[in-house]
Amino acid sequence: MTTSIDSEIKELIGKLDQKQKLDKLDDRFKNLEIGQAKIEGKFDALDGRMKQVESSMQKIPDLAEKVGELKNW
């Protein structure tokens, strides 16, 4: 009986170790998800800035034309 009890105890300890490892993995995945959300937020901010730059760049030819007209004036 003691050998069966010992083996059952070892099995329970093994399961507890596995649960602890799974809990650690779960925490790591949660941290990764938080980091991913932060990165996505930064990409959204960069996307907004790029749209502003694009709209400003579209105005450059018009401004260059106006400067050329002023030079000829």
CSV table of C-alpha atoms in Angstrom, one decimal:
chain,number,residue,atom,x,y,z
A,1,MET,CA,0.0,0.0,0.0
A,2,THR,CA,2.7,2.4,0.7
A,3,THR,CA,4.1,2.1,-2.8
A,4,SER,CA,0.7,2.9,-4.3
A,5,ILE,CA,0.3,5.9,-1.9
A,6,ASP,CA,3.8,7.1,-2.8
A,7,SER,CA,3.1,6.8,-6.5
A,8,GLU,CA,-0.2,8.7,-6.0
A,9,ILE,CA,1.5,11.4,-4.1
A,10,LYS,CA,4.2,11.7,-6.8
A,11,GLU,CA,1.5,11.9,-9.4
A,12,LEU,CA,-0.3,14.6,-7.5
A,13,ILE,CA,2.9,16.6,-7.1
A,14,GLY,CA,3.5,16.2,-10.8
A,15,LYS,CA,0.0,17.6,-11.5
A,16,LEU,CA,0.6,20.5,-9.2
A,17,ASP,CA,3.9,21.3,-10.9
A,18,GLN,CA,2.1,21.2,-14.3
A,19,LYS,CA,-0.6,23.5,-13.0
A,20,GLN,CA,2.0,25.9,-11.7
A,21,LYS,CA,3.7,25.9,-15.1
A,22,LEU,CA,0.4,26.4,-16.9
A,23,ASP,CA,-0.4,29.3,-14.6
A,24,LYS,CA,3.0,30.9,-15.4
A,25,LEU,CA,2.4,30.4,-19.1
A,26,ASP,CA,-1.0,32.0,-18.7
A,27,ASP,CA,0.5,35.0,-17.0
A,28,ARG,CA,3.1,35.3,-19.8
A,29,PHE,CA,0.3,35.2,-22.4
A,30,LYS,CA,-1.6,37.9,-20.6
A,31,ASN,CA,1.6,40.1,-20.5
A,32,LEU,CA,2.0,39.4,-24.2
A,33,GLU,CA,-1.5,40.5,-24.9
A,34,ILE,CA,-1.0,43.7,-22.9
A,35,GLY,CA,2.1,44.4,-24.8
A,36,GLN,CA,0.4,43.7,-28.1
A,37,ALA,CA,-2.4,46.1,-27.2
A,38,LYS,CA,0.2,48.8,-26.4
A,39,ILE,CA,1.9,48.3,-29.7
A,40,GLU,CA,-1.4,48.4,-31.6
A,41,GLY,CA,-2.2,51.7,-29.9
A,42,LYS,CA,1.2,53.1,-31.0
A,43,PHE,CA,0.6,51.9,-34.6
A,44,ASP,CA,-2.8,53.7,-34.6
A,45,ALA,CA,-1.1,56.9,-33.4
A,46,LEU,CA,1.6,56.6,-36.1
A,47,ASP,CA,-1.1,55.9,-38.7
A,48,GLY,CA,-2.8,59.1,-37.7
A,49,ARG,CA,0.4,61.1,-38.0
A,50,MET,CA,1.2,59.6,-41.4
A,51,LYS,CA,-2.2,60.7,-42.6
A,52,GLN,CA,-1.5,64.2,-41.5
A,53,VAL,CA,1.8,64.2,-43.3
A,54,GLU,CA,0.2,62.8,-46.5
A,55,SER,CA,-2.4,65.6,-46.5
A,56,SER,CA,0.4,68.2,-46.0
A,57,MET,CA,2.5,66.6,-48.8
A,58,GLN,CA,-0.4,67.0,-51.2
A,59,LYS,CA,-0.3,70.7,-50.6
A,60,ILE,CA,3.4,71.1,-51.6
A,61,PRO,CA,2.8,71.3,-55.4
A,62,ASP,CA,0.2,74.0,-54.9
A,63,LEU,CA,2.5,76.0,-52.6
A,64,ALA,CA,5.4,75.6,-55.1
A,65,GLU,CA,3.3,76.9,-57.9
A,66,LYS,CA,2.2,79.9,-55.8
A,67,VAL,CA,5.9,80.6,-54.9
A,68,GLY,CA,6.8,80.5,-58.6
A,69,GLU,CA,4.0,82.9,-59.4
A,70,LEU,CA,5.2,85.3,-56.7
A,71,LYS,CA,8.7,85.2,-58.1
A,72,ASN,CA,7.3,86.2,-61.5
A,73,TRP,CA,5.2,89.0,-60.1
